[in-house]
Amino acid sequence: MAAKNTKKVVSAVEAMYGENVFGLNVMQKMLSKKAFDSLSKTMNEGGALDPAIAGEVAGAMKAWAVSKGATHFCHWFQPLTGTTAEKHDSFISPDGQGGVKMEFSAKELIQGEPDASSFPSGGLRATFEARGYTAWDPTSPAFIKEGQEGATLCIPTIFCGYHGEALDKKAPLLRSIAALAKQMGRAGKLFGVKSAAKAYVTLGPEQEYFLIDKEFYNARLDLVQTGRTLFGRKPARHQQMEDHYFGAIRPRILAFMEELDQTLWKLGMPAKTRHNEVAPAQFELAPIFERLNLAVDHNMMCMDVMKQVADKHGLACLLHEKPFAGVNGSGKHNNWSVVGTDGKNWLNPGSNPHENAKFLFTLCAIIKAVDENAALLRATVASPGNDHRLGANEAPPAIISVFLGDQLSDIIDQLEKGEPKAAKSGGTIQIGVDVIPTLPRDATDRNRTSPFAFTGNKFEFRALGSNMSPSGANVALNTIVADALDVMCTQLEADVRAKKDFNKSLQAIFQAIIKKHKRVLFNGDNYTEEWHKEAERRGLPNFKTTPEALQVLEDESTVKLFEKHSVFSKKELLSRYEIYMHNYKSVLSYEAECARTIASTQIYPAAMEYQAALAATVTAVEGVGSKAASAKKLLSQVTKLSDDLAAGIAAIEAALDCHCTDKMKAAMLQTRAAADELEGIVPSDLWPLPTYAEMLFLY
Ligand code: ADP
Ligand code: MG
């Protein structure tokens, strides 16, 4: 009996998986062999859809979508706001006899023309060229979003301006994947790979989030407007018991997770792991890794679906990096690797000297890339939300360093020395001769404090914020690794032409890279003060806030890097700088404005009410000839804190007037300090906001 049941459950998942995706299995059934072969080739290798088959594909897609209840289609894209965008068109077309037919043309599939003027362009698009273009990215399949009363066919697209300028986060990502694939192709040739397959990048983004009861969420203007609490006193119990992480999942949360997983599975998103995180009310979802472009689309979808499913369960899903002060924030771990033209993961230490050489080649490229571009990587994770997290002893510091683990560090040491009998594990590593010991995965990843850690067969970039599109960080990562590979391949190709010994050349390249870039390697505790001092001595950059971190986007060397690999033009890159700086200022301003509103319209009046009540008590008590010592003491305390609060409000107003973000931050903290103290003494029935204890423990 039991076995039979198990089988039934498994097959239900299998049946539902990818149900809402126009994937290869559906295409194979619905398309001619010619169209199917052409489209699946495009999906694997990238590039544009063959116009000759576009009509057939559009027809099949529409038939499939309509059979699933879709009434509309949309081009689904990722503008520089960091979220997703869609404009729906219905399939209906008048049939001339008072009725309609459902139509969807090749042109509608391939290209859309949404008005781009309301999306940020950072000066890329003149106002007279308001038109933007969306174009299908066939490497990411179309999918159906189910609404409450209908369904919409979504076509993943890039979004660009009239002259092809990338106005989105997908186009540069695709370009960066192509740039890395190109260099991996050269590397493949050097290492004797015969296949003509394209190299690609893999990503598994782990997503952290909070869930709180929707009622509490709705009762807090700060959460509704800014995504984080601008006020709130730390409750007696928060995370000091360390009992939430991996704890039993409460039934209400489990119900949410079950529906979330099922919705994602239907969308072909391989949700794999779900668990409680460190903070109370904090959770994580991790998918099985996929090709980078698809994994990014799926992560963007996942964040949307999380919010919708939460809403259905009477919950609010908070994706902000720091929704609650004094409680751990949320990040997104970016598990990244690269598959070569041989179809193998080049970050997998091999079991023979040849595989090892490929692994060390890739590893050295990454070490070189990260050291040369630490500031750029830092910039890609800069956001006002993430500023609260990075370096706060709950997330990696803003200093980018690489963790390799003891065994791999030992190998790197030996490679650097390049002289016989130097290392502890017997003899020096010689490329082409020695085999790297198999690195057990758990031996490589004990250090959760590192921003960029080798974890057995991939690197994990841990500094991304939970709310960010993973795109930006991966655009940078792909490009800098492509750049390092470019330099290394050029040298190796020259050595090959000069008929030098291949392994000796490799050895020399590795040695030079390690000597020059080992300062970026660090296996210790990244949270300590000593490391911060040590990193400064080593000359590693440490940008604490977003505006400082973003400066590197304006550097001539950054422009050159992206231009060289055709990922961003100078204009495109500078537009990003402008948009992210603008975003930073906007977020700070609306947070300050929201803090001012809550402080003056909710908290201050509550304090006044209590003050009046206390004053009345004092008068009444003294009126009957008693001493009202404690009430008087409390009254003066409330009065003082109310004055502090009022001073804070005035400081916010002054900061808003002068548009000074640093002053806004300081004034918000000043106001919050008074408010949070008041929260500890004002009677709870007068307090206007749900408390941390309520939000974090009642769900
Ligand atoms: P944790 O980091 O919590 O210990 P794992 O290391 O098992 O968890 O996996 C974290 C994520 O890394 C998962 O999403 C997984 O699919 C992904 N991952 C595993 N191998 C690769 C790879 N070769 N490339 C990219 N991501 C990978
Ligand atoms: Mg991880």
XYZ file of C-alpha atoms and ligand atoms in Angstrom:
727
model
C 0.000 0.000 0.000
C 2.652 2.458 1.090
C 4.702 1.928 -2.030
C 1.673 2.518 -4.218
C 0.953 5.828 -2.496
C 4.518 6.977 -2.890
C 4.349 6.291 -6.592
C 1.157 8.310 -6.957
C 2.671 11.363 -5.244
C 5.790 11.268 -7.385
C 3.864 11.001 -10.606
C 1.676 13.964 -9.658
C 4.785 16.131 -9.409
C 6.116 14.784 -12.659
C 2.822 15.540 -14.361
C 2.680 19.063 -13.007
C 6.330 19.941 -13.629
C 6.647 22.390 -16.490
C 2.908 22.223 -17.164
C 2.835 25.988 -17.757
C 5.925 26.118 -19.951
C 6.118 25.985 -23.725
C 9.152 23.757 -23.385
C 10.945 21.323 -25.655
C 8.553 18.482 -24.815
C 5.508 20.530 -25.896
C 7.313 21.900 -28.953
C 8.294 18.448 -30.088
C 4.636 17.433 -30.099
C 3.326 20.586 -31.745
C 5.981 21.600 -34.276
C 7.194 20.108 -37.540
C 10.565 18.381 -37.284
C 12.236 21.180 -39.213
C 10.875 23.885 -36.953
C 11.591 21.890 -33.817
C 15.207 21.208 -34.773
C 15.833 24.822 -35.659
C 14.228 26.174 -32.497
C 15.908 23.718 -30.139
C 19.258 24.601 -31.702
C 18.571 28.294 -31.104
C 17.514 27.529 -27.530
C 20.751 25.703 -26.842
C 23.136 28.021 -28.553
C 21.505 31.403 -28.272
C 20.922 33.795 -31.144
C 17.785 34.925 -32.931
C 14.864 32.831 -34.036
C 14.913 31.803 -37.692
C 12.195 34.035 -39.268
C 11.219 31.185 -41.573
C 9.775 29.200 -38.684
C 8.443 32.103 -36.607
C 4.899 31.809 -37.988
C 4.675 28.128 -37.203
C 6.107 28.650 -33.690
C 3.694 31.520 -32.985
C 0.744 29.418 -34.142
C 1.724 26.474 -31.963
C 2.416 28.697 -28.987
C -0.978 30.357 -29.287
C -2.812 27.044 -29.685
C -1.052 25.694 -26.611
C -1.630 28.879 -24.569
C -5.309 29.114 -25.509
C -5.814 25.451 -24.581
C -4.475 26.401 -21.138
C -6.996 29.196 -20.794
C -4.758 32.082 -21.850
C -6.620 35.087 -23.223
C -3.643 37.444 -23.432
C 0.018 37.449 -24.271
C 2.749 39.746 -23.054
C 6.403 40.415 -23.625
C 7.915 39.856 -20.198
C 11.058 41.899 -19.602
C 13.443 43.145 -16.939
C 13.883 46.916 -17.019
C 16.513 48.708 -14.986
C 14.083 49.168 -12.123
C 15.309 45.726 -11.052
C 11.861 44.154 -11.262
C 9.910 42.594 -14.122
C 7.536 44.357 -16.486
C 4.744 43.233 -18.753
C 2.149 44.805 -21.027
C -0.728 42.532 -21.932
C -2.484 42.242 -25.294
C -5.404 39.928 -25.823
C -5.374 37.414 -28.665
C -8.759 38.629 -29.899
C -9.238 39.906 -33.418
C -12.692 40.800 -34.875
C -13.901 38.240 -37.399
C -16.032 40.828 -39.235
C -19.267 39.123 -38.267
C -19.652 40.411 -34.753
C -17.419 37.753 -33.243
C -13.699 37.307 -32.646
C -10.922 34.888 -33.522
C -7.854 34.253 -31.398
C -4.784 35.450 -33.299
C -1.076 35.707 -32.634
C 1.347 36.535 -35.423
C 5.020 35.813 -35.926
C 5.685 39.520 -35.574
C 3.890 39.694 -32.246
C 5.980 36.786 -31.008
C 9.319 38.156 -32.144
C 9.074 41.824 -31.357
C 7.083 44.249 -29.249
C 7.127 48.020 -29.069
C 6.213 49.141 -25.564
C 6.462 52.817 -24.782
C 9.795 53.046 -23.012
C 9.513 56.577 -21.767
C 8.381 55.611 -18.294
C 11.269 53.253 -17.650
C 14.619 54.508 -16.426
C 17.136 54.876 -19.226
C 19.829 56.915 -17.513
C 20.033 59.295 -20.434
C 20.325 56.464 -22.975
C 17.161 57.422 -24.742
C 16.212 60.876 -25.839
C 12.589 61.743 -25.089
C 11.728 61.972 -28.773
C 12.690 58.320 -29.091
C 10.205 57.160 -26.500
C 9.759 53.857 -28.226
C 11.423 50.784 -26.792
C 11.647 47.384 -28.377
C 11.235 44.002 -26.808
C 12.593 40.955 -28.623
C 12.052 37.316 -27.724
C 14.978 35.539 -26.099
C 14.374 31.975 -27.305
C 16.876 30.587 -24.770
C 14.201 31.200 -22.141
C 10.918 29.446 -22.942
C 7.519 31.133 -22.942
C 5.354 30.375 -19.925
C 1.840 30.891 -18.645
C 1.030 32.973 -15.620
C -2.183 31.875 -14.017
C -4.368 34.659 -12.699
C -7.462 34.307 -10.560
C -9.868 34.376 -13.505
C -7.675 33.699 -16.509
C -4.179 33.206 -17.767
C -1.524 35.116 -19.710
C 1.138 33.829 -22.068
C 4.465 35.443 -21.097
C 7.285 35.684 -23.609
C 10.685 36.415 -22.042
C 12.290 39.262 -23.964
C 15.172 41.657 -23.989
C 14.301 45.359 -23.926
C 16.273 47.876 -25.951
C 16.122 51.316 -27.492
C 15.836 52.295 -31.147
C 19.580 51.988 -31.734
C 19.861 48.691 -29.890
C 20.959 50.215 -26.568
C 20.233 47.783 -23.762
C 17.547 49.273 -21.516
C 17.285 46.148 -19.419
C 19.127 43.540 -17.377
C 18.780 40.631 -19.782
C 20.536 41.923 -22.897
C 23.852 42.571 -21.082
C 23.549 39.215 -19.351
C 23.242 37.423 -22.695
C 26.178 39.415 -24.044
C 28.299 38.533 -21.009
C 27.474 34.846 -21.383
C 28.555 35.054 -25.024
C 31.773 36.824 -24.003
C 32.655 34.117 -21.507
C 31.655 31.346 -23.934
C 33.996 32.844 -26.524
C 36.998 32.727 -24.183
C 36.046 29.267 -22.921
C 36.055 28.219 -26.578
C 39.690 29.332 -26.894
C 40.553 27.566 -23.671
C 38.817 24.424 -24.912
C 40.937 24.428 -28.071
C 44.122 24.872 -26.061
C 43.202 21.913 -23.892
C 42.461 19.769 -26.916
C 38.666 19.696 -26.726
C 37.362 18.543 -30.096
C 33.655 19.297 -29.703
C 32.157 22.426 -31.230
C 29.579 22.798 -28.462
C 29.178 26.195 -26.845
C 30.397 26.793 -23.321
C 27.831 28.120 -20.852
C 27.444 29.365 -17.310
C 25.393 27.749 -14.536
C 23.674 29.420 -11.615
C 21.858 28.249 -8.506
C 20.580 31.306 -6.591
C 19.540 30.627 -2.975
C 16.731 32.995 -2.022
C 16.086 34.205 1.532
C 12.848 35.908 2.600
C 10.640 36.795 5.547
C 6.965 36.006 6.009
C 4.726 37.941 8.371
C 0.985 38.115 8.824
C -0.633 40.344 6.227
C -2.633 42.197 8.901
C 0.559 43.390 10.554
C 2.040 44.307 7.197
C -0.990 46.403 6.263
C -0.865 48.161 9.612
C 2.678 49.383 8.944
C 3.074 52.196 6.465
C 6.854 51.700 6.486
C 6.589 48.074 5.311
C 3.965 48.900 2.714
C 5.923 51.872 1.371
C 9.573 50.998 1.844
C 9.680 47.234 2.373
C 11.397 47.579 5.730
C 10.502 48.706 9.242
C 11.786 52.201 9.948
C 10.841 51.877 13.615
C 10.600 49.001 16.025
C 12.134 48.063 19.324
C 14.053 44.811 19.439
C 11.935 42.307 21.358
C 13.179 40.500 24.451
C 13.568 37.349 22.457
C 14.717 37.515 18.854
C 17.299 35.101 17.518
C 19.536 34.537 20.544
C 18.117 31.039 21.110
C 19.309 30.025 17.641
C 16.303 27.743 17.496
C 14.744 28.868 14.249
C 17.389 27.724 11.757
C 16.309 24.400 10.249
C 13.582 24.182 12.926
C 10.315 22.359 12.285
C 8.318 24.381 9.758
C 5.008 25.625 11.145
C 1.878 24.334 9.375
C 0.801 27.733 8.045
C 4.246 28.362 6.575
C 4.452 24.846 5.206
C 1.139 25.361 3.407
C 2.622 28.478 1.815
C 5.788 26.606 0.837
C 3.800 23.741 -0.642
C 1.801 26.015 -2.877
C 4.933 27.991 -3.737
C 6.830 24.880 -4.809
C 3.922 23.593 -6.857
C 3.418 26.913 -8.616
C 7.128 27.099 -9.391
C 7.282 23.498 -10.585
C 4.416 24.184 -12.978
C 6.534 27.061 -14.292
C 9.455 24.697 -14.813
C 11.450 26.260 -11.969
C 13.312 23.470 -10.151
C 12.624 24.486 -6.538
C 14.552 21.994 -4.448
C 15.245 23.022 -0.853
C 13.055 24.834 1.685
C 13.868 25.586 5.290
C 13.711 28.003 8.201
C 16.561 30.519 8.275
C 18.479 32.065 11.180
C 16.094 34.894 12.067
C 12.587 34.267 13.356
C 10.067 34.393 10.465
C 12.916 34.031 7.952
C 13.066 31.257 5.349
C 15.012 30.118 2.301
C 14.292 28.512 -1.036
C 17.062 27.008 -3.163
C 16.563 25.704 -6.697
C 18.604 23.162 -8.591
C 21.098 25.065 -10.706
C 20.339 25.794 -14.358
C 21.832 27.703 -17.259
C 22.458 31.219 -16.050
C 19.993 33.090 -18.255
C 17.141 30.763 -17.368
C 18.120 30.692 -13.698
C 17.926 34.495 -13.570
C 14.499 34.507 -15.227
C 13.376 31.844 -12.791
C 14.671 33.788 -9.809
C 12.803 36.897 -10.961
C 9.657 34.781 -11.381
C 10.227 33.138 -8.031
C 10.290 36.477 -6.222
C 6.988 37.462 -7.887
C 5.363 34.120 -7.138
C 6.490 34.290 -3.495
C 4.632 37.557 -3.012
C 1.480 36.324 -4.734
C 1.307 33.003 -2.941
C 1.989 34.694 0.401
C -0.911 37.028 -0.244
C -3.233 34.062 -0.874
C -2.230 32.654 2.497
C -2.856 35.890 4.368
C 0.878 36.516 4.611
C 3.228 39.184 3.317
C 6.530 38.085 1.804
C 9.322 40.553 2.569
C 12.233 40.422 0.162
C 13.981 43.509 1.511
C 17.592 42.951 2.608
C 16.949 44.263 6.109
C 13.277 44.377 7.036
C 14.011 44.340 10.795
C 16.874 46.137 12.518
C 18.801 44.009 14.992
C 17.625 40.791 13.326
C 19.518 39.020 10.520
C 18.795 40.334 7.054
C 18.257 38.405 3.815
C 20.684 37.667 1.030
C 20.890 35.710 -2.167
C 23.787 33.284 -2.554
C 24.931 33.190 -6.135
C 26.289 29.703 -6.915
C 28.160 30.074 -10.178
C 30.132 27.776 -12.412
C 31.126 27.381 -16.026
C 30.680 24.439 -18.372
C 33.274 24.164 -21.124
C 32.977 23.141 -24.754
C 33.498 19.543 -23.602
C 30.217 19.733 -21.683
C 32.035 19.444 -18.352
C 32.072 21.720 -15.323
C 35.546 23.280 -15.367
C 35.358 24.066 -11.681
C 35.221 20.392 -10.856
C 38.678 19.296 -9.714
C 39.324 16.337 -11.968
C 40.550 12.838 -11.321
C 43.446 12.976 -13.776
C 46.197 15.481 -14.529
C 44.515 16.784 -17.683
C 41.219 17.552 -15.927
C 43.159 19.128 -13.087
C 44.970 21.433 -15.439
C 41.641 22.691 -16.807
C 40.363 23.166 -13.279
C 43.456 25.093 -12.183
C 43.324 27.187 -15.335
C 39.745 28.232 -14.530
C 40.536 28.705 -10.855
C 43.499 30.959 -11.623
C 41.390 32.963 -14.064
C 38.856 33.560 -11.298
C 41.488 34.534 -8.721
C 43.001 37.003 -11.183
C 39.571 38.308 -12.192
C 38.312 38.839 -8.648
C 41.495 40.542 -7.458
C 41.645 42.863 -10.443
C 37.950 43.683 -10.219
C 37.036 43.459 -6.546
C 35.644 46.983 -6.625
C 33.448 46.154 -9.601
C 32.038 43.061 -7.914
C 31.352 45.158 -4.838
C 29.515 47.696 -6.995
C 27.210 45.026 -8.413
C 25.856 44.238 -4.946
C 25.476 47.865 -3.890
C 21.957 48.942 -3.034
C 20.412 50.973 -0.224
C 18.879 47.794 1.216
C 22.119 45.824 1.059
C 24.022 48.676 2.756
C 22.298 47.624 5.985
C 23.616 44.101 5.669
C 27.104 43.969 4.212
C 29.672 44.109 6.950
C 27.159 43.817 9.778
C 28.456 40.432 11.012
C 25.561 38.587 9.456
C 26.673 38.866 5.850
C 30.116 39.087 4.275
C 31.923 42.398 4.628
C 32.098 44.890 1.792
C 35.688 43.668 1.283
C 35.762 41.131 -1.529
C 38.099 38.195 -0.870
C 38.248 34.610 -2.084
C 37.962 31.539 0.148
C 39.566 28.355 -1.178
C 39.702 26.125 1.891
C 42.806 24.465 3.341
C 43.385 21.732 0.789
C 43.070 23.912 -2.246
C 45.120 26.675 -0.595
C 47.856 24.150 -0.037
C 47.817 23.267 -3.725
C 47.920 26.936 -4.633
C 50.908 27.413 -2.302
C 52.736 24.585 -3.993
C 51.980 25.966 -7.426
C 53.328 29.331 -6.367
C 56.546 27.861 -5.044
C 56.948 25.689 -8.098
C 59.988 24.075 -6.540
C 60.348 20.456 -5.469
C 59.453 19.154 -2.024
C 58.004 22.300 -0.607
C 54.577 21.365 0.585
C 53.177 19.431 3.481
C 51.173 16.926 1.469
C 54.252 15.435 -0.132
C 56.024 17.050 -3.062
C 55.175 19.974 -5.265
C 52.298 20.017 -7.689
C 53.436 19.710 -11.255
C 50.931 20.324 -13.970
C 50.488 17.349 -16.198
C 51.945 15.007 -13.624
C 50.142 15.301 -10.331
C 46.554 14.671 -9.534
C 44.787 16.998 -7.155
C 43.280 15.017 -4.317
C 39.511 14.800 -4.577
C 38.186 17.680 -2.546
C 35.263 16.530 -0.459
C 32.571 19.191 -0.711
C 32.125 19.530 3.021
C 35.846 20.114 3.435
C 35.737 23.145 1.177
C 32.851 25.059 2.642
C 33.041 25.655 6.340
C 33.460 29.370 6.080
C 30.131 31.174 5.853
C 31.764 34.566 6.400
C 33.473 34.700 3.015
C 31.941 36.788 0.254
C 33.341 34.616 -2.527
C 33.862 31.000 -1.570
C 34.911 27.935 -3.498
C 32.363 25.265 -2.593
C 33.597 22.058 -4.176
C 32.632 22.530 -7.810
C 31.439 26.142 -8.019
C 31.985 29.557 -6.523
C 29.432 31.056 -4.224
C 29.193 34.858 -4.335
C 27.435 35.574 -1.065
C 27.146 39.337 -1.052
C 24.034 39.690 -3.206
C 20.981 41.202 -1.554
C 17.781 39.173 -1.388
C 15.833 41.748 -3.365
C 18.276 42.121 -6.260
C 18.066 40.729 -9.710
C 20.982 38.289 -9.891
C 21.710 39.690 -13.324
C 24.117 42.530 -12.506
C 26.501 40.474 -10.387
C 26.645 37.759 -13.037
C 27.176 40.203 -15.892
C 30.254 41.406 -14.019
C 31.408 37.941 -13.021
C 31.159 36.571 -16.563
C 32.928 39.576 -18.024
C 35.831 39.688 -15.589
C 36.451 35.958 -15.900
C 36.244 36.274 -19.689
C 38.815 39.042 -19.484
C 41.217 36.999 -17.352
C 40.817 33.996 -19.651
C 41.452 36.227 -22.633
C 44.821 37.298 -21.260
C 45.756 33.763 -20.212
C 44.702 32.218 -23.544
C 46.646 34.830 -25.497
C 49.807 33.962 -23.627
C 49.263 30.232 -23.858
C 48.475 30.419 -27.573
C 51.731 32.294 -28.148
C 53.623 29.641 -26.171
C 51.993 26.894 -28.204
C 52.963 28.652 -31.436
C 56.512 28.930 -30.113
C 56.419 25.162 -29.490
C 57.050 25.546 -25.768
C 56.177 22.709 -23.402
C 52.446 23.122 -22.678
C 52.562 22.052 -19.048
C 55.579 24.216 -18.309
C 53.807 27.198 -19.853
C 50.756 26.521 -17.752
C 52.877 26.214 -14.654
C 54.487 29.570 -15.374
C 51.124 31.248 -15.962
C 49.673 29.867 -12.745
C 52.735 30.826 -10.768
C 52.687 34.394 -12.025
C 48.971 34.783 -11.313
C 49.203 33.382 -7.813
C 52.211 35.551 -6.958
C 50.467 38.642 -8.163
C 46.946 38.018 -6.890
C 47.251 35.934 -3.743
C 46.434 38.978 -1.650
C 42.763 38.381 -2.504
C 42.837 34.895 -0.949
C 41.613 34.654 2.629
C 40.432 31.605 4.543
C 39.863 33.184 7.949
C 36.905 34.838 9.630
C 35.809 37.761 7.461
C 33.832 39.325 10.319
C 36.825 40.151 12.491
C 38.398 43.541 13.013
C 41.826 41.975 12.316
C 40.743 40.999 8.827
C 39.552 44.514 8.097
C 42.980 45.829 9.115
C 44.786 43.085 7.240
C 42.707 43.724 4.108
C 43.607 47.392 4.283
C 47.294 46.484 4.506
C 46.861 44.249 1.480
C 45.295 47.141 -0.397
C 41.915 45.477 -0.902
C 39.105 47.963 -1.508
C 36.436 48.435 1.173
C 33.502 50.593 0.087
C 30.965 50.789 2.854
C 28.086 52.544 1.125
C 26.386 52.401 -2.242
C 27.470 55.821 -3.556
C 31.135 55.022 -2.805
C 30.834 51.544 -4.275
C 29.188 52.701 -7.499
C 31.993 55.117 -8.415
C 33.947 52.342 -10.123
C 31.316 52.214 -12.889
C 32.583 55.582 -14.040
C 36.237 54.521 -14.195
C 37.833 54.477 -17.599
C 39.204 50.982 -16.904
C 35.685 49.671 -16.247
C 34.416 51.224 -19.463
C 37.294 49.616 -21.376
C 36.670 46.215 -19.804
C 33.024 46.115 -20.809
C 33.645 47.616 -24.230
C 36.413 45.130 -24.967
C 34.051 42.214 -24.421
C 31.054 43.910 -26.082
C 28.960 43.713 -22.925
C 28.276 47.426 -22.365
C 29.033 50.440 -24.479
C 30.334 53.408 -22.543
C 26.920 55.044 -22.749
C 25.172 51.942 -21.510
C 27.531 51.574 -18.575
C 27.272 55.204 -17.530
C 23.498 54.991 -17.756
C 23.618 52.231 -15.139
C 25.689 54.427 -12.863
C 23.205 57.228 -13.228
C 20.175 55.005 -12.638
C 21.608 53.276 -9.576
C 22.706 56.571 -8.027
C 19.293 58.036 -8.721
C 17.696 54.948 -7.225
C 19.818 55.294 -4.100
C 18.777 58.898 -3.595
C 15.127 58.129 -4.296
C 15.024 55.280 -1.804
C 16.696 57.359 0.896
C 14.303 60.248 0.244
C 11.137 58.219 0.362
C 12.334 56.342 3.427
C 13.019 59.658 5.150
C 9.664 61.040 4.075
C 7.908 57.902 5.304
C 9.773 58.001 8.634
C 8.756 61.609 9.059
C 5.111 60.797 8.366
C 4.966 57.863 10.782
C 6.838 59.726 13.484
C 4.683 62.824 13.309
C 1.257 61.338 12.563
C 1.388 58.100 14.543
C 4.155 57.957 17.128
C 4.230 61.541 18.359
C 0.426 61.660 18.871
C 0.612 58.407 20.873
C 3.331 59.904 23.040
C 1.223 63.054 23.526
C -1.763 60.977 24.545
C 0.289 59.178 27.162
C 1.863 62.423 28.293
C -1.582 63.962 28.779
C -2.759 60.917 30.693
C 0.307 61.046 32.928
C -0.115 64.772 33.511
C -3.735 64.189 34.480
C -2.636 61.455 36.879
C -0.064 63.712 38.493
C -2.626 66.512 38.921
C -5.223 64.125 40.317
C -2.827 62.391 42.694
C -1.365 65.651 43.949
C -4.908 67.074 44.200
C -5.673 64.586 46.932
C -2.465 65.508 48.718
C -0.308 62.507 47.736
C 3.087 62.554 46.137
C 3.037 61.379 42.503
C 6.766 60.618 42.358
C 6.763 57.700 39.883
C 4.147 59.265 37.606
C 6.148 62.481 37.596
C 9.315 60.640 36.741
C 7.608 58.848 33.883
C 6.056 62.082 32.696
C 9.415 63.785 32.477
C 10.819 60.746 30.645
C 7.981 60.761 28.105
C 8.285 64.509 27.711
C 12.019 64.290 27.089
C 11.651 61.468 24.541
C 8.806 63.310 22.822
C 11.042 66.346 22.500
C 13.813 64.117 21.119
C 11.342 62.677 18.651
C 10.255 66.142 17.582
C 13.906 67.134 17.150
C 14.437 64.046 14.999
C 11.457 64.927 12.839
C 12.843 68.430 12.378
C 16.216 66.954 11.419
C 14.564 64.724 8.788
C 12.749 67.722 7.370
C 15.981 69.701 7.158
C 17.742 66.782 5.474
C 14.918 66.401 2.966
C 15.083 70.123 2.216
C 18.786 69.952 1.391
C 18.498 66.555 -0.413
C 21.402 65.303 1.636
C 21.237 61.503 1.904
C 23.830 61.178 4.670
C 21.870 63.626 6.788
C 18.662 61.724 6.020
C 20.239 58.507 7.266
C 21.476 60.161 10.463
C 18.164 61.931 11.098
C 16.186 58.714 10.591
C 18.383 56.949 13.130
C 18.019 59.836 15.571
C 14.226 59.765 15.237
C 14.143 56.012 15.507
C 16.197 55.990 18.698
C 13.611 58.200 20.461
C 10.665 56.279 18.984
C 12.038 52.873 19.942
C 12.595 54.054 23.496
C 9.073 55.401 23.663
C 7.830 52.024 22.456
C 9.301 50.548 25.633
C 7.240 52.791 27.952
C 4.072 53.886 26.153
C 1.177 51.511 27.040
C 0.841 48.861 24.350
C -2.789 49.707 23.624
C -1.753 53.259 22.730
C 1.157 52.167 20.533
C 0.130 52.668 16.895
C 2.362 50.082 15.178
C 2.524 46.276 15.341
C 5.645 45.386 17.323
C 8.626 43.255 16.300
C 7.521 40.535 18.721
C 4.076 40.397 17.108
C 5.342 40.444 13.544
C 8.174 37.967 14.008
C 6.483 35.458 16.269
C 2.780 35.537 15.379
C 2.292 34.051 11.943
P 24.465 25.172 0.479
O 25.207 26.313 -0.136
O 23.266 25.626 1.247
O 25.357 24.249 1.241
P 24.530 23.526 -1.917
O 25.970 23.808 -1.932
O 24.083 22.103 -1.922
O 23.834 24.274 -0.688
O 23.859 24.186 -3.156
C 23.573 25.522 -3.243
C 23.149 25.843 -4.648
O 24.239 25.631 -5.532
C 21.986 25.025 -5.204
O 21.089 25.906 -5.828
C 22.675 24.150 -6.214
O 21.833 23.756 -7.259
C 23.752 25.068 -6.705
N 24.818 24.394 -7.463
C 25.329 23.161 -7.293
N 26.233 22.883 -8.265
C 26.294 23.973 -9.079
C 27.019 24.299 -10.264
N 27.865 23.469 -10.826
N 26.813 25.520 -10.804
C 25.953 26.380 -10.245
N 25.259 26.124 -9.144
C 25.406 24.933 -8.562
Mg 24.977 28.304 -0.028
